[in-house]
Short mmCIF file of C-alpha atoms and ligand atoms in Angstrom, two decimals:
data_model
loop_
_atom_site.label_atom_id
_atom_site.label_comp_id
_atom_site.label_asym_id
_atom_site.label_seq_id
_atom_site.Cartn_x
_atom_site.Cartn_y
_atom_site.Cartn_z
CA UNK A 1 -62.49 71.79 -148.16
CA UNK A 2 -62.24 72.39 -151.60
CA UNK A 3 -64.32 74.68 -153.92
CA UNK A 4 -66.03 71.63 -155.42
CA UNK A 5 -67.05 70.14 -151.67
CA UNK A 6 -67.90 73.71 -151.30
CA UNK A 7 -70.38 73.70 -154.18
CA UNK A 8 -71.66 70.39 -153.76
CA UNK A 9 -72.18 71.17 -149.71
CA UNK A 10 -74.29 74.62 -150.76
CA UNK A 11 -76.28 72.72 -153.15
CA UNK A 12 -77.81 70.07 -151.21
CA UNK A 13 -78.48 72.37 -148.02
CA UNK A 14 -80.03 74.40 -150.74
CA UNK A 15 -82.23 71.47 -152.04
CA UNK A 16 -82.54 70.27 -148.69
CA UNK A 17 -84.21 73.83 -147.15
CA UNK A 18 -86.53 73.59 -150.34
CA UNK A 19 -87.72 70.28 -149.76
CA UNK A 20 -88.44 70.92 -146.08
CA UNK A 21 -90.43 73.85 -147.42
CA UNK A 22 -92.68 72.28 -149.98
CA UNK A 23 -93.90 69.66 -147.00
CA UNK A 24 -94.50 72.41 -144.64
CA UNK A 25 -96.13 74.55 -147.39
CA UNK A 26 -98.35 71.11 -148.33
CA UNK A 27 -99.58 70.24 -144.82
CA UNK A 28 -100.12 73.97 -143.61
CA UNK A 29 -100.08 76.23 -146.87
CA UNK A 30 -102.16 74.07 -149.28
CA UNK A 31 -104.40 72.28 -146.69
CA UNK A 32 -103.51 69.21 -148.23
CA UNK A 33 -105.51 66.29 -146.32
CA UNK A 34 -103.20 63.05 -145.51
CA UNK A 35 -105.48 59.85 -146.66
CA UNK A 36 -107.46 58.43 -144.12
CA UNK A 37 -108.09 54.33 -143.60
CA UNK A 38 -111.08 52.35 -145.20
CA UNK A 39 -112.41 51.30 -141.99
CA UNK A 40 -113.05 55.07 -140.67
CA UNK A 41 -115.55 55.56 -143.67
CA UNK A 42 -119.15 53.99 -144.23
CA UNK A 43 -120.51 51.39 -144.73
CA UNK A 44 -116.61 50.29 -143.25
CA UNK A 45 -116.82 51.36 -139.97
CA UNK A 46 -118.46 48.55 -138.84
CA UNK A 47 -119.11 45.19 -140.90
CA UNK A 48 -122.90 44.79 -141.98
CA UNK A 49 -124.95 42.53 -143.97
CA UNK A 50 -127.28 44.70 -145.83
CA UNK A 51 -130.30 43.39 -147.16
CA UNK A 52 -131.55 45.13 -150.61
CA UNK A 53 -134.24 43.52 -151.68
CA UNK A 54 -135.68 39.77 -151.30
CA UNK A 55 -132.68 37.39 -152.29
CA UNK A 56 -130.07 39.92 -152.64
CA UNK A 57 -127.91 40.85 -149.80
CA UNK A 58 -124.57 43.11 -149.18
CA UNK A 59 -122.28 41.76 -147.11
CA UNK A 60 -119.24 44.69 -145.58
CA UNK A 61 -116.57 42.24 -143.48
CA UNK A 62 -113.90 44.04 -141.72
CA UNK A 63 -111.23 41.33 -140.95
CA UNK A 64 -108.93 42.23 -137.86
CA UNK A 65 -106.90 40.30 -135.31
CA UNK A 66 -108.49 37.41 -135.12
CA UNK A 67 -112.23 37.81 -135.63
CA UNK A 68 -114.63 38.83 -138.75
CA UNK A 69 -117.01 41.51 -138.15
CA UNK A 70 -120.22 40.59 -138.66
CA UNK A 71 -119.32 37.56 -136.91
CA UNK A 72 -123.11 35.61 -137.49
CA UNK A 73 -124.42 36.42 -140.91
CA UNK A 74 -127.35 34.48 -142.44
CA UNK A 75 -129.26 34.06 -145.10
CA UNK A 76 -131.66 32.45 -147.19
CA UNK A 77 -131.15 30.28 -149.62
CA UNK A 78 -131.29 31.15 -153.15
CA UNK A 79 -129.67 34.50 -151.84
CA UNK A 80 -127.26 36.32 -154.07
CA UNK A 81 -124.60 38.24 -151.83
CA UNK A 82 -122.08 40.49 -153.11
CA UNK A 83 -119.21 40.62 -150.17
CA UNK A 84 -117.16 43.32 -150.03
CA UNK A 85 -113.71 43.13 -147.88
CA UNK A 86 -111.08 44.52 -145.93
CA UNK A 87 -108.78 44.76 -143.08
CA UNK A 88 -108.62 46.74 -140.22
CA UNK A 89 -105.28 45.77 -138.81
CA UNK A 90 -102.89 43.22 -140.73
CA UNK A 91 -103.44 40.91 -144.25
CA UNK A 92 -105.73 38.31 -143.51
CA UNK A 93 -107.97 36.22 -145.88
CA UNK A 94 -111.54 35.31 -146.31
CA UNK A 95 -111.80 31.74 -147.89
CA UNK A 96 -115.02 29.86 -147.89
CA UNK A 97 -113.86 26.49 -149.53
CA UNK A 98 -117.33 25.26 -150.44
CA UNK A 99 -117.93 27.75 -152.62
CA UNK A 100 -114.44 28.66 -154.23
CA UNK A 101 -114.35 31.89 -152.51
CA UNK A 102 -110.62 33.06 -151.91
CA UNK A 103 -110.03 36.79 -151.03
CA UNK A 104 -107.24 38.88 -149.17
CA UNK A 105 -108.27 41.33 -146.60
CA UNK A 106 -105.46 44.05 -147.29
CA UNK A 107 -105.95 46.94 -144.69
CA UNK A 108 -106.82 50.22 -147.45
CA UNK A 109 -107.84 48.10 -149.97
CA UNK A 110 -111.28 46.74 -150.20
CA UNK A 111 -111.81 42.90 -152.07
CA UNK A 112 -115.34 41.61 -153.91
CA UNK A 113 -116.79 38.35 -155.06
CA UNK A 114 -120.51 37.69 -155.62
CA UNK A 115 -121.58 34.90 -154.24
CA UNK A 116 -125.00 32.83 -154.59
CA UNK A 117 -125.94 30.48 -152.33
CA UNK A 118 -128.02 28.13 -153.17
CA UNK A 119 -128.17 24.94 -150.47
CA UNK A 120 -128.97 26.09 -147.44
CA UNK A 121 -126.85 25.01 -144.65
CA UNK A 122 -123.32 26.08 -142.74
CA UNK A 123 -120.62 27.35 -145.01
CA UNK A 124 -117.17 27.54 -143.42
CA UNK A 125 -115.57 30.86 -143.43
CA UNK A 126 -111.60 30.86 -143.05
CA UNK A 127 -108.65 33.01 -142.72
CA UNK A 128 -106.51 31.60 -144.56
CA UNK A 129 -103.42 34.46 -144.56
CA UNK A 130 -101.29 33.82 -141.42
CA UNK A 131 -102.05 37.28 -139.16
CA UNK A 132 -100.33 36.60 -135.96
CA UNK A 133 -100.63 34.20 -133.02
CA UNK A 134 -104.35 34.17 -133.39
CA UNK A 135 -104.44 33.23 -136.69
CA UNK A 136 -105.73 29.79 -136.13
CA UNK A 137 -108.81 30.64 -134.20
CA UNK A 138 -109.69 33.32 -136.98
CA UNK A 139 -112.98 31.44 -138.39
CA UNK A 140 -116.62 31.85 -138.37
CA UNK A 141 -119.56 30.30 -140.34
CA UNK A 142 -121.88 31.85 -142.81
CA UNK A 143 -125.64 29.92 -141.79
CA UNK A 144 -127.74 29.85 -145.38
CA UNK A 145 -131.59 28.63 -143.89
CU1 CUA B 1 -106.54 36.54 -139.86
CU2 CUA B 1 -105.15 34.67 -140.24
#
């Protein structure tokens, strides 16, 4: 080995040592908190259609393998919704074609579209990102009275 391999080889253990000390010193020194997922905080943790007053709703889907949660939702006509979106598991979608609605479910990140409905009757609601072998019975309806 010669003094060059030598210097080089000192270096990175060197660099190596300090970067094995600024993670330890991150997750025990500085408390540092690792991020946690979307669907272990409110109003995530479950999906929900909230009501908030008459004729405007909130609607929290989680998407995961191969279902929506809430699975029924209605509401009345004339009802503005604002739907908020995500994933628990893998990338699906949330498409309902009648109304132009077209939205990943990305698992950490959390999609919106308001929405008024105004007919009443029973709007189709799709996954439309292929999500495994389930993917095709990953469906539900959204009943508007
Ligand atoms: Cu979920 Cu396809």
């Amino acid at each position: 080995m010669n003094k060059t391999e030598k210097n080089i080889l000192i270096v990175s253990i060197v660099f190596l040592v300090f970067l094995f000390g600024a993670v330890m010193y991150s997750v025990n020194g500085a408390q540092i908190q690792l991020p946690g997922c979307v669907t272990d905080v409110k109003p995530f943790e479950k999906g929900e259609l909230k009501k908030l007053e008459d004729g405007r709703y909130q609607l929290f889907v989680v998407a995961k393998m191969w279902t929506f949660d809430p699975f029924k939702i209605e509401v009345p006509a004339g009802s503005v919704v604002d739907i908020y979106i995500t994933s628990a598991d893998v990338v699906h979608g949330f498409n309902i074609p009648e109304k132009d609605v077209n939205v990943m479910a990305i698992p950490g990140v959390i999609g919106y579209r308001q929405v008024k409905f105004d007919k009443p009757g029973e709007y189709d609601i799709i996954c439309h990102e292929f999500c495994g072998v389930g993917h095709q019975n990953m469906f539900t309806k959204l009943v508007v009275k």
